[in-house]
Amino acid sequence: MNLAHLKPDGEGHALVDHLLLTAALASRFAENIRGGEVARLLGLWHDLGKFRPAFQKRLSVSVLQPDKTAAPAPHAPVGAFLALQRNRPDLATIIHGHHGGLKNPVDINNILGSDENLWTGFQKESNELFEHVFTRHPELKGDDIAKETSPPIPPGLSKKDKKRAIELWVRLLFSCLVDADFLDTEAFYDAKASEARSRFQTIAELDAKLTSHMQSFASCSQTPVNILRGDILRSCIEKAELSPGLFSLTVPTGGGKTLASLAFALRHALVHGLERIIVVIPYTSIIEQTAKVYSDIFGSDQVIEHHSLSLAEKEENHTTLIRKLAAQNWDAPIVVTTTVQFFESLFANRPGKCRKLHNIARSVVVLDEAQTLPEDLLKPILDVVRRLCDTYGTSLVFSTATQPAFSSMDDPELKLENMRELAPDPQRLFQQLSRVRTHWPEDLKNSVSWPELAERLAKHDRVLAIVHRRKDAVDLIREMDGVLGHGDTIHLSASMCPAHRLNVIDEIKKRLKNEGPLRVVSTQLVEAGVDIDFPVVYRALAGLDSLAQSAGRCNREGLLDRGDFHVFMSSTEPPMGVLVRALGQTRSMLIPCGTDGLDLQNPDFFREYFDRLYRSGPTDSKRIQELRERFDYPEVASRFKIIDEHHSANIVVPYGKSTSLIEALPKADPQKQKDLIRRLQRYSVGIPKNLFKHWLDAGILEPTCDIFWQIPPDRMDLYCKRLGVILIENLPFPKGNGALVG
């Protein structure tokens, strides 16, 4: 009997069974992408190369008699060759990459190289193998399927559009195959994991839970803000009956978007038979906050968090096993993930990254804080979004207080047709939810010094100041210490590891509930989605969307008649790139307004702002669209990075449990090491590469298991409990200097 897999105890996984079961699973998955039959063919052919005697020998030798000198016996090229014989290079690409990843369009040369003798031998062996296998197992042949199936391409597309449509379809089919292959293999090797999958409630049950939860708010105090939140919620539920497609939810900060968008998504999925809700959030600093809201409603076992920090602090048990498994392929009714995870997966080429993609089809995707989509990648992002909605039954909601003008863009590659608004009259909502007085700078040319700003902040008992850069935050904190005394002002920035930041945000929320002074200096990481409410907020002049988000931290709950939002001219600028261009566009819009400034409650200003912003810079700077038209999957995956890692390096810092996790690494088995490394991401900080090199040259950083670098535990002067990493280059310096600023 030919085997697909073999356990060390000698138990074998019959190859024909594996092919048939993988084919059945892949076909079921691909029904949502209009490719059930062709996915079945992929399942039947993907491991045909395992019928080779050389593979069977290699399998037996490598498992039962481990021998590192045994000759390799690759199997993927055999099925890929059969697909090429049937004139299906698209299927050949998928089969050839089902272990190593999608490569450039598969042809003879990149299956076996240019060696003619090798190719002739492979061709002869493969044809003999096909004849032998299909004679004994005609159910594996499937030639008719290869001839009759084609990608679902809408009529009227240009040649380039057709190529990008095929490129996405190949990715989705690849997802169906690799997920089916993983699952059937897992069922053989790990019955416990296989049985634990898909133990989730139905969309109908979750919708009922949410309805019950919302009814519990009926007795809440009927403040003007709560009344408007109720109006928004009802509007979203009523519009859930609308046909699937593109939607916007334009609601001022504090208007209850989190609950309203979830209510729409669940009811919309229930009405139209969609299969899951995927909530996409830009920042890990707020993703756990949202996931907790959902978990409190539905139970933690019903909400899958998939991001770099997910499950990092949770002990292993049956529930976390289910959640880890579901995070692999998003086979769950509610998934909360990051913008990075969602979009980089859609442009990835590796099996592990792509495995989840087929589960995006016929789902409701909520893009929270949609204004944060990376400007330089907008064209490929919106192209894929459009195709998911037009061809694969996905509904997608752009949810934000500062709505980009995608529905009215002049550039056809950026314009999204037929987008429907879920909120009831956004213009009215913005006026009614106006809770702040905005104080614009009288002079756009002269900046405010840090000592002067510190004096202003010190006059307020409760105030939040938001600055451009991490160094700005440290400089302002030092001045505040000089005015008020050391340690009186709280610091919040990306110089602190994620675990540290979350602890500080929790502390801020607790202190806001009590009496007493509270002054916070933060970078922009506090702007979107962090539910804090200050009576006074200061913000360095920035992009209009950033200003609106910052204003949303002021009098958020409407407990005051008006909060005070002060915009000041900083002596520094934001980091280079889109943030600098955003500041420039705001400044140019402000100039003709005089001291009256811009109305942050008027959505029309944001449409103009985003239109200007997208015209001012590249919207496909990495030429992703061109690469997609060439089906260059590896290069697309390499270039499509939402976070540019070229200018920073991550290090692990001595905070919380990091030291104990590092000590456990060398003793752990490979799988446990992966879990420990993921957990350590909570304790990592990105620092400028020039500083990283300086510290490396100075012998300050320590290597850990040849995996990453760390600040050693005895150098707490480089990571203080107040400011995080001390971004100073003139090292080495004596231990203790960090205390001067910590």
XYZ file of C-alpha atoms in Angstrom:
742
model
C 0.000 0.000 0.000
C 1.318 3.452 -0.916
C 1.457 5.875 2.011
C 1.055 9.618 2.299
C 2.469 9.786 5.828
C 4.006 7.410 8.331
C 4.157 7.579 12.120
C 7.264 6.456 14.033
C 5.239 3.555 15.447
C 4.720 2.225 11.925
C 1.103 3.318 11.429
C 0.589 4.492 7.856
C -1.743 6.997 6.213
C -3.013 5.491 2.951
C -2.154 7.781 0.034
C -5.366 7.216 -1.918
C -7.403 7.997 1.196
C -5.420 11.193 1.747
C -5.945 12.330 -1.847
C -9.686 11.633 -1.806
C -10.291 13.235 1.604
C -8.167 16.291 0.775
C -10.056 16.626 -2.501
C -13.407 16.471 -0.719
C -12.378 19.099 1.849
C -10.825 21.421 -0.733
C -13.930 21.152 -2.906
C -16.174 22.063 0.018
C -14.005 25.047 0.935
C -13.934 26.275 -2.671
C -17.695 26.378 -3.094
C -17.538 29.908 -1.659
C -15.037 30.984 -4.318
C -16.850 29.327 -7.216
C -14.181 26.679 -7.658
C -15.424 23.488 -6.049
C -14.620 21.182 -8.959
C -11.179 22.560 -9.696
C -10.269 22.457 -5.992
C -11.279 18.781 -5.961
C -8.849 18.221 -8.817
C -6.089 19.976 -6.877
C -6.729 17.667 -3.946
C -6.582 14.592 -6.174
C -3.342 15.590 -7.887
C -1.351 17.485 -5.235
C 0.432 14.405 -3.829
C 0.552 12.164 -6.908
C 4.334 12.299 -6.653
C 4.097 10.265 -3.463
C 3.278 7.232 -5.618
C 6.908 7.311 -6.793
C 8.888 4.354 -5.441
C 11.669 6.785 -4.541
C 9.294 8.735 -2.279
C 7.909 5.605 -0.610
C 11.452 4.444 0.117
C 12.455 7.853 1.414
C 9.366 7.985 3.664
C 10.134 4.607 5.205
C 13.820 5.305 5.662
C 13.414 8.822 7.066
C 10.736 7.849 9.615
C 11.617 4.305 10.664
C 15.373 4.415 10.104
C 16.406 8.074 10.246
C 19.252 8.654 7.820
C 20.201 12.210 6.907
C 22.170 10.968 3.895
C 19.101 9.452 2.217
C 18.378 10.985 -1.189
C 15.520 13.525 -1.293
C 12.389 12.567 -3.224
C 10.296 15.700 -3.934
C 6.699 14.928 -4.855
C 5.051 18.290 -5.716
C 6.640 18.587 -9.205
C 4.861 15.418 -10.378
C 1.335 16.775 -9.913
C 2.462 20.143 -11.288
C 3.780 18.411 -14.425
C 0.426 16.680 -14.936
C -1.367 20.046 -14.690
C 1.008 21.500 -17.290
C 0.294 18.564 -19.590
C -3.401 19.448 -19.283
C -2.598 23.072 -20.171
C -3.325 24.400 -16.654
C -0.314 26.458 -15.527
C -2.505 28.035 -12.836
C -3.115 24.649 -11.213
C 0.521 23.689 -11.708
C 1.544 26.794 -9.743
C -0.722 25.798 -6.844
C 0.328 22.145 -6.722
C 4.017 22.949 -7.079
C 3.786 25.430 -4.183
C 1.583 23.554 -1.740
C 4.545 23.018 0.622
C 7.120 25.631 -0.342
C 4.821 28.475 -1.372
C 3.484 30.009 -4.584
C 6.243 30.830 -7.034
C 6.335 32.510 -10.420
C 4.173 30.821 -13.084
C 5.299 27.220 -13.160
C 6.968 25.944 -16.281
C 9.374 23.151 -17.099
C 12.450 25.156 -16.165
C 11.419 26.123 -12.655
C 10.103 22.647 -11.871
C 13.379 20.860 -12.562
C 15.810 23.440 -13.864
C 17.272 23.486 -17.342
C 19.040 20.083 -17.232
C 17.624 18.286 -20.322
C 18.726 14.834 -19.163
C 17.024 15.331 -15.794
C 13.895 16.594 -17.519
C 13.753 13.691 -19.997
C 14.069 11.158 -17.193
C 11.434 12.930 -15.079
C 8.998 13.117 -18.007
C 9.352 9.406 -18.784
C 9.019 8.362 -15.141
C 6.005 10.633 -14.571
C 4.076 9.451 -17.633
C 4.625 5.826 -16.626
C 3.510 6.709 -13.108
C 0.313 8.412 -14.339
C -0.601 5.435 -16.491
C -0.030 3.039 -13.593
C -1.890 5.118 -10.996
C -4.885 6.061 -13.134
C -5.326 2.468 -14.289
C -5.524 1.295 -10.678
C -7.329 4.403 -9.364
C -9.408 6.010 -12.136
C -11.177 8.145 -9.499
C -7.971 10.225 -9.267
C -7.787 11.171 -12.960
C -10.265 14.074 -13.300
C -9.221 15.178 -16.810
C -12.672 16.552 -17.631
C -12.458 18.928 -14.697
C -9.168 20.376 -15.926
C -10.660 21.067 -19.356
C -13.938 22.572 -18.244
C -13.161 24.818 -15.254
C -12.060 28.431 -15.512
C -11.650 31.415 -13.145
C -14.772 33.468 -12.310
C -13.940 36.620 -14.290
C -16.668 39.279 -14.669
C -17.279 40.471 -18.229
C -15.818 43.706 -19.546
C -12.508 43.622 -17.704
C -9.332 44.950 -19.267
C -6.448 42.571 -19.929
C -4.637 43.779 -16.787
C -7.796 43.457 -14.713
C -8.289 39.886 -15.906
C -4.758 38.991 -14.865
C -5.266 40.415 -11.371
C -8.592 38.575 -11.120
C -6.865 35.294 -11.975
C -4.028 36.079 -9.563
C -6.459 36.441 -6.650
C -8.395 33.307 -7.663
C -5.168 31.292 -7.669
C -4.421 32.541 -4.129
C -7.872 31.540 -2.917
C -7.651 28.096 -4.533
C -4.194 27.682 -3.020
C -5.757 28.475 0.363
C -8.425 25.802 -0.137
C -5.849 23.160 -1.032
C -3.312 23.860 1.708
C -5.994 24.097 4.412
C -7.550 20.806 3.283
C -4.101 19.173 3.140
C -3.214 20.453 6.635
C -6.518 19.287 8.106
C -6.436 15.766 6.691
C -2.801 15.368 7.725
C -3.614 16.695 11.200
C -6.466 14.179 11.519
C -3.908 11.398 10.985
C -1.202 12.707 13.298
C -3.176 14.508 16.025
C -6.731 13.274 16.592
C -7.067 15.481 19.703
C -6.444 18.658 17.724
C -8.654 17.501 14.879
C -11.582 16.803 17.215
C -11.175 20.179 18.925
C -11.789 22.182 15.749
C -14.942 24.046 14.827
C -16.656 23.820 18.204
C -18.340 27.181 17.902
C -21.852 28.537 18.138
C -23.832 29.435 15.044
C -24.282 32.970 13.734
C -27.940 32.776 14.832
C -26.957 31.864 18.402
C -24.390 34.675 18.550
C -26.878 37.191 17.140
C -29.354 36.187 19.855
C -26.681 36.694 22.525
C -25.900 40.152 21.199
C -29.584 41.081 21.116
C -29.921 40.008 24.754
C -26.812 41.994 25.674
C -28.139 45.137 23.978
C -31.478 44.843 25.771
C -29.601 45.054 29.065
C -28.617 48.608 28.107
C -32.236 49.721 27.890
C -32.095 50.959 31.477
C -28.897 52.987 30.945
C -29.110 56.699 31.630
C -30.552 58.454 28.580
C -27.836 61.028 28.110
C -27.713 62.785 24.715
C -24.693 60.662 23.770
C -26.415 57.400 24.710
C -29.556 58.376 22.806
C -27.511 58.989 19.644
C -25.625 55.730 20.150
C -28.988 53.979 20.235
C -30.033 55.679 16.976
C -26.820 54.543 15.306
C -27.249 50.988 16.546
C -30.841 50.750 15.287
C -29.862 52.136 11.886
C -27.126 49.511 11.504
C -29.468 46.673 12.402
C -32.172 47.924 10.039
C -29.731 48.183 7.137
C -28.479 44.631 7.673
C -31.181 43.572 5.206
C -29.325 45.335 2.362
C -27.641 43.065 -0.179
C -23.982 42.104 0.458
C -21.271 44.444 -0.781
C -19.490 47.600 0.331
C -20.609 49.722 3.291
C -19.354 52.707 5.261
C -20.046 53.477 8.903
C -19.245 57.155 9.469
C -19.725 57.917 13.145
C -17.940 60.476 15.356
C -15.536 59.146 17.945
C -17.484 57.943 20.959
C -20.579 57.136 18.905
C -20.512 53.417 19.659
C -19.016 52.102 16.394
C -17.636 48.943 18.020
C -21.036 47.611 19.077
C -22.970 49.039 16.119
C -20.664 47.521 13.493
C -20.783 44.144 15.246
C -24.591 44.265 15.408
C -24.775 45.008 11.680
C -22.259 42.287 10.839
C -24.030 39.540 12.788
C -27.512 40.411 11.553
C -26.246 40.871 7.962
C -24.503 37.482 8.098
C -27.649 35.871 9.491
C -29.931 37.373 6.837
C -27.664 36.479 3.894
C -26.170 33.200 5.082
C -22.633 34.557 5.441
C -20.273 32.470 7.520
C -18.206 34.645 9.827
C -17.357 38.124 11.086
C -13.763 39.326 10.693
C -12.962 42.527 12.587
C -9.746 44.167 11.361
C -8.080 46.648 13.726
C -4.935 48.692 12.992
C -3.218 48.657 16.387
C -2.396 45.877 18.831
C -2.750 48.523 21.553
C -6.539 48.420 21.085
C -7.206 44.980 19.599
C -7.361 43.228 22.969
C -9.716 45.911 24.252
C -12.145 45.156 21.397
C -11.729 41.396 21.768
C -12.548 41.714 25.477
C -15.797 43.550 24.687
C -16.784 40.708 22.350
C -15.642 38.014 24.789
C -17.761 39.523 27.567
C -20.792 39.213 25.292
C -20.228 35.827 23.642
C -17.699 34.048 25.860
C -13.940 33.951 25.361
C -14.149 30.585 23.618
C -16.217 32.094 20.783
C -13.853 34.938 19.811
C -10.595 34.254 17.998
C -7.813 36.801 18.382
C -5.162 36.480 15.682
C -2.280 38.883 16.050
C 1.295 38.895 17.291
C 0.248 39.136 20.940
C -2.711 36.743 20.935
C -2.750 33.989 23.557
C 0.590 35.222 24.808
C -0.320 35.278 28.487
C -2.806 32.424 28.572
C -2.056 29.020 30.015
C -2.533 26.022 27.751
C -5.953 24.368 28.132
C -8.700 22.974 25.899
C -10.169 26.411 25.165
C -6.837 27.939 24.173
C -6.135 24.873 22.017
C -9.377 25.487 20.098
C -8.548 29.174 19.708
C -5.016 28.471 18.511
C -6.287 25.981 15.958
C -8.963 28.369 14.693
C -6.382 31.146 14.359
C -4.552 28.974 11.821
C -7.394 29.096 9.297
C -10.019 31.463 10.781
C -12.546 28.642 10.969
C -14.597 30.470 13.583
C -17.664 32.733 13.534
C -15.889 35.792 15.040
C -12.255 36.641 14.307
C -10.470 39.744 15.572
C -7.200 40.454 13.795
C -4.870 43.261 12.761
C -4.631 45.218 9.529
C -1.139 43.784 9.113
C -2.284 40.176 9.528
C -5.335 40.576 7.289
C -3.796 42.323 4.291
C -0.333 40.791 4.380
C -2.048 37.385 4.321
C -4.017 38.420 1.225
C -0.746 39.177 -0.568
C 1.316 36.336 0.905
C 2.643 33.257 -0.875
C 3.476 30.837 1.960
C 1.017 28.061 2.904
C 0.783 29.025 6.582
C -0.085 32.640 5.774
C -2.461 31.826 2.905
C -4.304 28.986 4.601
C -7.041 31.247 5.969
C -7.847 33.176 2.780
C -10.742 31.060 1.528
C -12.565 31.807 4.776
C -12.660 35.523 3.936
C -15.071 34.759 1.085
C -18.723 35.053 2.141
C -17.747 36.783 5.373
C -18.505 40.204 6.816
C -15.269 42.162 7.221
C -15.264 45.265 9.423
C -12.275 47.542 8.778
C -12.054 49.539 11.988
C -10.309 52.931 11.798
C -10.317 52.611 8.002
C -8.450 55.908 7.601
C -5.266 54.145 8.749
C -4.985 52.003 5.605
C -1.451 52.590 4.284
C -1.552 55.231 1.576
C 1.319 53.765 -0.447
C -0.465 50.393 -0.752
C -3.991 51.676 -1.358
C -4.340 50.564 -4.976
C -3.624 46.867 -4.393
C -5.632 46.878 -1.142
C -8.731 48.438 -2.700
C -8.416 46.257 -5.802
C -8.552 43.090 -3.696
C -11.341 44.504 -1.507
C -13.407 45.261 -4.608
C -12.914 41.741 -5.993
C -13.744 40.046 -2.697
C -17.058 41.905 -2.628
C -17.920 41.713 -6.346
C -16.950 38.089 -6.989
C -16.682 36.189 -3.716
C -19.696 37.303 -1.692
C -17.835 39.273 0.973
C -19.409 42.293 2.652
C -16.970 44.912 3.879
C -17.577 47.849 6.224
C -15.257 50.872 6.323
C -15.788 52.044 9.901
C -14.296 55.333 11.105
C -15.013 58.843 12.327
C -12.779 60.198 9.557
C -14.044 58.482 6.423
C -11.731 58.445 3.370
C -13.453 59.502 0.157
C -13.163 56.143 -1.621
C -16.647 56.371 -3.113
C -15.907 59.692 -4.841
C -12.291 59.337 -5.956
C -11.400 60.419 -9.499
C -8.832 57.640 -9.924
C -10.790 54.532 -11.037
C -8.271 52.279 -9.272
C -9.113 53.962 -5.963
C -12.825 54.480 -6.440
C -15.221 52.049 -4.780
C -18.651 52.012 -6.414
C -21.974 51.434 -4.679
C -20.807 52.010 -1.119
C -23.775 52.379 1.242
C -23.746 54.337 4.505
C -24.998 52.564 7.641
C -25.183 55.557 9.977
C -28.305 57.753 10.051
C -27.295 61.107 8.495
C -23.582 61.385 9.465
C -23.644 65.182 9.028
C -26.326 65.481 11.721
C -24.514 63.003 13.996
C -21.301 64.998 13.887
C -23.107 68.179 14.859
C -25.106 66.518 17.640
C -22.097 64.640 19.006
C -19.948 67.761 19.041
C -18.460 67.762 22.526
C -15.358 69.958 22.241
C -14.237 73.507 21.585
C -11.287 73.436 19.203
C -8.613 76.062 19.803
C -6.476 76.487 16.682
C -3.013 78.085 16.743
C -3.114 81.784 15.972
C 0.221 81.623 14.160
C 1.096 78.714 11.860
C 4.723 79.839 11.559
C 5.920 80.050 15.164
C 6.155 76.880 17.241
C 5.599 76.429 20.962
C 8.686 75.402 22.965
C 8.562 72.412 25.307
C 9.045 74.600 28.438
C 6.173 76.855 27.339
C 3.915 73.870 26.604
C 4.789 72.298 29.959
C 3.732 75.495 31.738
C 0.385 75.401 29.907
C -0.229 71.732 30.715
C 0.643 72.198 34.375
C -2.295 74.608 34.740
C -4.756 71.743 34.117
C -5.464 69.073 36.724
C -6.448 66.564 34.038
C -4.879 66.856 30.613
C -3.622 64.697 27.760
C -0.873 65.955 25.409
C -0.134 64.122 22.140
C 3.155 64.750 20.352
C 4.773 63.546 17.123
C 7.733 61.464 18.217
C 9.002 59.334 21.076
C 11.816 61.787 21.694
C 9.252 64.621 21.832
C 7.411 62.750 24.583
C 10.596 62.340 26.644
C 11.589 66.002 26.160
C 8.146 67.196 27.244
C 8.105 64.834 30.241
C 11.424 66.271 31.412
C 10.003 69.788 31.246
C 6.866 68.670 33.100
C 9.049 67.159 35.821
C 10.802 70.500 36.150
C 7.498 72.320 36.611
C 5.554 69.821 38.737
C 8.123 67.537 40.272
C 9.595 64.209 39.209
C 7.156 61.442 38.271
C 3.946 63.457 38.325
C 3.270 63.039 34.570
C 2.525 59.683 32.922
C 4.384 58.726 29.748
C 2.968 56.566 26.929
C 4.840 55.714 23.711
C 6.192 52.927 21.515
C 9.437 53.085 23.502
C 7.507 50.877 25.927
C 6.860 47.231 25.100
C 3.204 46.244 24.438
C 2.735 44.665 27.872
C 4.062 47.836 29.509
C 1.804 50.097 27.411
C -1.301 48.053 28.200
C -0.528 48.237 31.916
C -0.121 52.011 31.723
C -3.373 52.416 29.739
C -5.170 50.343 32.395
C -3.689 52.564 35.096
C -4.839 55.700 33.244
C -8.382 54.320 32.964
C -8.482 53.499 36.679
C -7.272 56.965 37.663
C -9.786 58.629 35.348
C -12.574 56.986 37.366
C -11.284 58.558 40.581
C -10.627 62.082 41.752
C -7.235 63.725 41.602
C -4.842 65.194 39.042
C -3.855 63.163 35.985
C -1.499 64.407 33.287
C -0.421 62.199 30.383
C 2.072 62.783 27.561
C 1.690 60.360 24.673
C 2.576 59.774 21.058
C -0.191 59.145 18.507
C -0.648 55.506 19.593
C -3.352 56.749 21.978
C -5.410 58.353 19.220
C -7.486 55.541 17.742
C -9.698 53.248 19.754
C -8.245 53.774 23.241
C -11.287 54.567 25.377
C -10.014 57.361 27.593
C -11.806 60.612 28.376
C -9.992 63.823 29.330
C -11.566 67.267 29.813
C -8.577 68.899 28.065
C -6.434 67.556 25.217
C -3.460 69.164 23.472
C -2.287 67.887 20.084
C 0.633 68.914 17.876
C -0.676 70.014 14.477
C -0.914 66.897 12.287
C -3.072 65.304 9.621
C -6.739 66.189 9.911
C -7.654 62.575 10.659
C -5.131 62.475 13.529
C -6.533 65.708 14.955
C -10.089 64.353 14.857
C -9.007 61.126 16.550
C -7.168 63.081 19.245
C -10.226 65.279 19.790
C -12.143 62.049 20.357
C -10.201 61.545 23.609
C -11.647 64.849 24.870
C -15.030 64.849 26.680
C -15.620 61.473 25.037
C -18.666 60.601 27.165
C -20.203 64.084 26.911
C -20.212 64.566 30.679
C -19.176 68.214 30.222
C -20.930 70.846 28.170
C -17.737 71.175 26.137
C -14.204 69.860 26.469
C -11.227 71.907 25.285
C -9.088 70.635 22.414
C -5.950 72.706 21.815
C -3.927 72.386 18.605
C -0.369 73.691 18.936
C 2.541 74.181 16.558
C 5.325 71.760 17.436
C 9.007 72.552 16.911
C 9.391 69.039 15.452
C 7.698 67.197 12.593
C 6.221 63.688 12.414
C 8.308 60.772 11.073
C 9.001 61.043 7.353
C 6.468 59.798 4.837
C 2.711 59.984 4.867
C 2.540 61.678 8.295
C 4.604 64.613 7.020
C 2.433 64.884 3.889
C -0.696 64.677 6.059
C 0.561 67.575 8.189
C 1.275 69.565 5.014
C -2.248 69.035 3.683
C -3.815 70.148 6.968
C -1.616 73.239 7.054
C -2.576 74.158 3.479
C -6.283 73.750 4.311
C -5.882 75.880 7.445
C -4.173 78.858 5.822
C -7.281 80.312 4.127
C -9.392 79.712 7.255
C -7.563 82.159 9.495
C -8.024 81.769 13.240
C -11.441 80.145 12.742
C -9.691 76.931 11.725
C -11.390 73.840 10.292
C -14.590 72.264 11.523
C -13.642 68.816 12.843
C -17.354 67.966 12.912
C -17.811 68.388 9.176
C -17.273 65.169 7.126
C -16.873 67.261 3.959
C -13.520 68.534 5.216
C -12.286 64.966 5.591
C -13.328 64.047 2.073
C -11.350 67.016 0.761
C -8.409 66.207 3.024
C -8.132 62.566 1.936
C -8.572 63.498 -1.710
C -5.643 65.925 -1.381
C -3.579 63.396 0.579
C -4.004 60.560 -1.922
C -3.134 62.890 -4.791
C 0.027 64.066 -3.050
C 1.832 60.738 -2.850
C 2.106 57.284 -4.446
C -0.712 54.823 -3.845
C 1.228 51.816 -5.162
C 4.820 52.693 -4.321
C 5.987 49.049 -4.381
C 4.408 48.415 -7.837
C 2.358 45.558 -6.399
C -0.270 45.747 -9.136
C 2.321 45.293 -11.869
C 3.828 42.308 -10.035
C 0.390 40.749 -9.636
C -0.181 41.046 -13.374
C 3.046 39.064 -13.846
C 1.896 36.476 -11.263
C 5.103 37.104 -9.328
C 3.818 35.758 -6.024
C 7.159 35.702 -4.128
C 8.004 39.297 -5.003
C 4.505 40.513 -4.144
C 4.790 38.851 -0.730
C 8.255 40.322 -0.217
C 7.245 43.891 -1.092
C 3.780 44.067 0.465
C 4.678 45.093 4.014
C 2.390 47.407 5.938
C 5.041 48.028 8.576
C 8.376 49.091 7.112
C 11.017 47.182 9.067
C 13.986 48.610 7.169
C 14.564 51.433 9.652
C 14.061 49.635 12.968
C 15.078 46.475 14.798
C 13.188 44.671 17.549
C 14.820 43.868 20.870
C 13.431 42.131 23.960
C 13.435 44.306 27.070
C 13.605 43.432 30.781
C 9.969 43.884 31.712
C 7.343 41.613 33.267
C 7.834 37.934 32.470
C 10.439 38.427 29.743
C 13.370 37.159 31.827
C 11.633 33.922 32.850
C 10.473 33.298 29.271
C 14.026 33.770 27.974
C 15.387 31.393 30.613
C 12.841 28.755 29.508
C 13.764 28.978 25.816
C 16.890 26.767 25.691
C 15.143 23.918 27.545
C 11.951 23.939 25.433
C 11.121 21.641 22.541
C 10.709 23.284 19.089
C 6.929 23.711 19.351
C 7.129 25.162 22.844
C 9.906 27.477 21.665
C 7.543 28.909 19.038
C 4.983 29.656 21.759
C 7.622 31.264 23.980
C 8.917 33.420 21.111
C 5.379 34.596 20.359
C 4.841 35.427 24.026
C 8.089 37.396 24.053
C 6.672 39.744 21.424
C 4.771 41.355 24.288
C 8.120 42.399 25.676
C 9.809 43.655 22.508
C 10.410 47.212 21.325
C 11.403 48.512 17.905
C 14.426 50.802 18.060
C 16.172 52.732 15.248
C 18.698 50.576 13.420
C 21.494 53.075 13.982
C 20.905 52.821 17.747
C 20.700 49.023 17.492
C 24.087 48.942 15.740
C 25.597 51.334 18.281
C 24.447 49.180 21.204
C 25.587 46.049 19.421
C 29.055 47.517 18.818
C 29.205 48.627 22.458
C 28.519 45.047 23.594
C 25.351 46.050 25.426
C 22.876 43.688 23.744
C 22.909 39.946 24.371
C 21.967 37.254 21.828
C 19.364 34.690 22.892
C 19.278 31.236 21.279
C 20.471 32.782 17.993
C 16.905 34.090 17.581
C 16.854 37.694 18.862
C 18.722 40.287 20.900
C 17.846 41.466 24.368
C 18.710 44.157 26.859
C 20.145 42.091 29.714
C 18.250 42.165 33.038
C 21.103 44.012 34.775
C 20.788 46.974 32.403
C 17.510 48.350 33.706
C 19.080 51.774 33.187
C 18.321 51.219 29.473
C 14.712 50.302 30.098
C 13.034 52.255 32.837
C 9.611 51.594 34.273
C 8.391 55.025 33.254
C 9.814 55.790 29.793
C 10.634 52.380 28.354
C 13.756 52.154 26.171
C 16.141 55.042 26.776
C 16.844 56.208 23.224
C 20.354 57.513 23.790
C 23.186 56.852 21.333
C 26.246 58.111 23.230
C 26.855 54.809 25.003
C 28.388 53.042 26.782
C 27.669 55.113 29.864
C 27.745 54.154 33.550
C 24.761 52.245 34.895
C 22.252 54.470 36.620
C 22.066 57.356 34.142
C 18.663 56.087 33.043
C 17.349 57.162 36.433
C 17.862 60.782 35.413
C 14.954 60.464 33.017
C 13.150 57.493 34.561
